[in-house]
């Protein structure tokens, strides 16, 4: 049962298009701009 669960997890993960980098890029595109001065408080 553990082997099958691991197999399913890996198959699903390999076929998933939502990788960490894809998620990061999506979030960068849909969020508002923020400038460095606002981040550091100047």
PDB file of N, CA and C in Angstrom, residues 16-40:
ATOM      1  N   UNK A  16       1.974  17.253 -12.980  1.00  0.00           N
ATOM      2  CA  UNK A  16       1.430  18.543 -12.569  1.00  0.00           C
ATOM      3  C   UNK A  16       2.215  19.673 -13.224  1.00  0.00           C
ATOM      4  N   UNK A  17       1.501  20.610 -13.786  1.00  0.00           N
ATOM      5  CA  UNK A  17       2.154  21.762 -14.409  1.00  0.00           C
ATOM      6  C   UNK A  17       2.437  22.860 -13.393  1.00  0.00           C
ATOM      7  N   UNK A  18       1.872  22.746 -12.212  1.00  0.00           N
ATOM      8  CA  UNK A  18       2.058  23.768 -11.191  1.00  0.00           C
ATOM      9  C   UNK A  18       3.306  23.480 -10.364  1.00  0.00           C
ATOM     10  N   UNK A  19       4.434  23.835 -10.923  1.00  0.00           N
ATOM     11  CA  UNK A  19       5.684  23.681 -10.191  1.00  0.00           C
ATOM     12  C   UNK A  19       5.911  24.922  -9.337  1.00  0.00           C
ATOM     13  N   UNK A  20       6.909  24.894  -8.523  1.00  0.00           N
ATOM     14  CA  UNK A  20       7.214  26.039  -7.667  1.00  0.00           C
ATOM     15  C   UNK A  20       7.492  27.275  -8.516  1.00  0.00           C
ATOM     16  N   UNK A  21       8.284  27.123  -9.558  1.00  0.00           N
ATOM     17  CA  UNK A  21       8.607  28.286 -10.392  1.00  0.00           C
ATOM     18  C   UNK A  21       7.382  28.803 -11.132  1.00  0.00           C
ATOM     19  N   UNK A  22       6.516  27.912 -11.591  1.00  0.00           N
ATOM     20  CA  UNK A  22       5.290  28.337 -12.268  1.00  0.00           C
ATOM     21  C   UNK A  22       4.399  29.112 -11.314  1.00  0.00           C
ATOM     22  N   UNK A  23       4.241  28.617 -10.093  1.00  0.00           N
ATOM     23  CA  UNK A  23       3.436  29.325  -9.096  1.00  0.00           C
ATOM     24  C   UNK A  23       4.021  30.696  -8.789  1.00  0.00           C
ATOM     25  N   UNK A  24       5.324  30.784  -8.670  1.00  0.00           N
ATOM     26  CA  UNK A  24       5.976  32.056  -8.383  1.00  0.00           C
ATOM     27  C   UNK A  24       5.728  33.060  -9.505  1.00  0.00           C
ATOM     28  N   UNK A  25       5.886  32.622 -10.732  1.00  0.00           N
ATOM     29  CA  UNK A  25       5.673  33.517 -11.872  1.00  0.00           C
ATOM     30  C   UNK A  25       4.219  33.975 -11.941  1.00  0.00           C
ATOM     31  N   UNK A  26       3.284  33.061 -11.718  1.00  0.00           N
ATOM     32  CA  UNK A  26       1.864  33.439 -11.718  1.00  0.00           C
ATOM     33  C   UNK A  26       1.588  34.506 -10.671  1.00  0.00           C
ATOM     34  N   UNK A  27       2.121  34.325  -9.472  1.00  0.00           N
ATOM     35  CA  UNK A  27       1.901  35.297  -8.399  1.00  0.00           C
ATOM     36  C   UNK A  27       2.538  36.636  -8.715  1.00  0.00           C
ATOM     37  N   UNK A  28       3.708  36.619  -9.345  1.00  0.00           N
ATOM     38  CA  UNK A  28       4.379  37.864  -9.700  1.00  0.00           C
ATOM     39  C   UNK A  28       3.577  38.640 -10.743  1.00  0.00           C
ATOM     40  N   UNK A  29       2.925  37.935 -11.637  1.00  0.00           N
ATOM     41  CA  UNK A  29       2.167  38.585 -12.706  1.00  0.00           C
ATOM     42  C   UNK A  29       0.853  39.173 -12.196  1.00  0.00           C
ATOM     43  N   UNK A  30       0.171  38.473 -11.294  1.00  0.00           N
ATOM     44  CA  UNK A  30      -1.162  38.922 -10.890  1.00  0.00           C
ATOM     45  C   UNK A  30      -1.170  39.916  -9.729  1.00  0.00           C
ATOM     46  N   UNK A  31      -0.059  40.079  -9.031  1.00  0.00           N
ATOM     47  CA  UNK A  31      -0.044  41.000  -7.888  1.00  0.00           C
ATOM     48  C   UNK A  31       0.340  42.408  -8.329  1.00  0.00           C
ATOM     49  N   UNK A  32       0.009  43.373  -7.484  1.00  0.00           N
ATOM     50  CA  UNK A  32       0.366  44.768  -7.767  1.00  0.00           C
ATOM     51  C   UNK A  32       1.865  44.975  -7.598  1.00  0.00           C
ATOM     52  N   UNK A  33       2.349  46.049  -8.236  1.00  0.00           N
ATOM     53  CA  UNK A  33       3.766  46.389  -8.116  1.00  0.00           C
ATOM     54  C   UNK A  33       4.079  46.841  -6.697  1.00  0.00           C
ATOM     55  N   UNK A  34       5.290  46.560  -6.272  1.00  0.00           N
ATOM     56  CA  UNK A  34       5.784  47.095  -5.001  1.00  0.00           C
ATOM     57  C   UNK A  34       7.223  47.543  -5.242  1.00  0.00           C
ATOM     58  N   UNK A  35       7.520  48.722  -4.724  1.00  0.00           N
ATOM     59  CA  UNK A  35       8.835  49.294  -4.953  1.00  0.00           C
ATOM     60  C   UNK A  35       9.736  49.058  -3.749  1.00  0.00           C
ATOM     61  N   UNK A  36      11.044  49.063  -4.013  1.00  0.00           N
ATOM     62  CA  UNK A  36      12.020  48.790  -2.966  1.00  0.00           C
ATOM     63  C   UNK A  36      11.889  49.777  -1.811  1.00  0.00           C
ATOM     64  N   UNK A  37      11.613  51.027  -2.121  1.00  0.00           N
ATOM     65  CA  UNK A  37      11.489  52.036  -1.058  1.00  0.00           C
ATOM     66  C   UNK A  37      10.349  51.706  -0.099  1.00  0.00           C
ATOM     67  N   UNK A  38       9.294  51.115  -0.593  1.00  0.00           N
ATOM     68  CA  UNK A  38       8.183  50.731   0.276  1.00  0.00           C
ATOM     69  C   UNK A  38       8.571  49.533   1.152  1.00  0.00           C
ATOM     70  N   UNK A  39       9.373  48.633   0.611  1.00  0.00           N
ATOM     71  CA  UNK A  39       9.787  47.445   1.361  1.00  0.00           C
ATOM     72  C   UNK A  39      10.709  47.825   2.517  1.00  0.00           C
ATOM     73  N   UNK A  40      11.684  48.691   2.237  1.00  0.00           N
ATOM     74  CA  UNK A  40      12.662  49.032   3.273  1.00  0.00           C
ATOM     75  C   UNK A  40      12.235  50.217   4.129  1.00  0.00           C
TER      76      UNK A  40
END
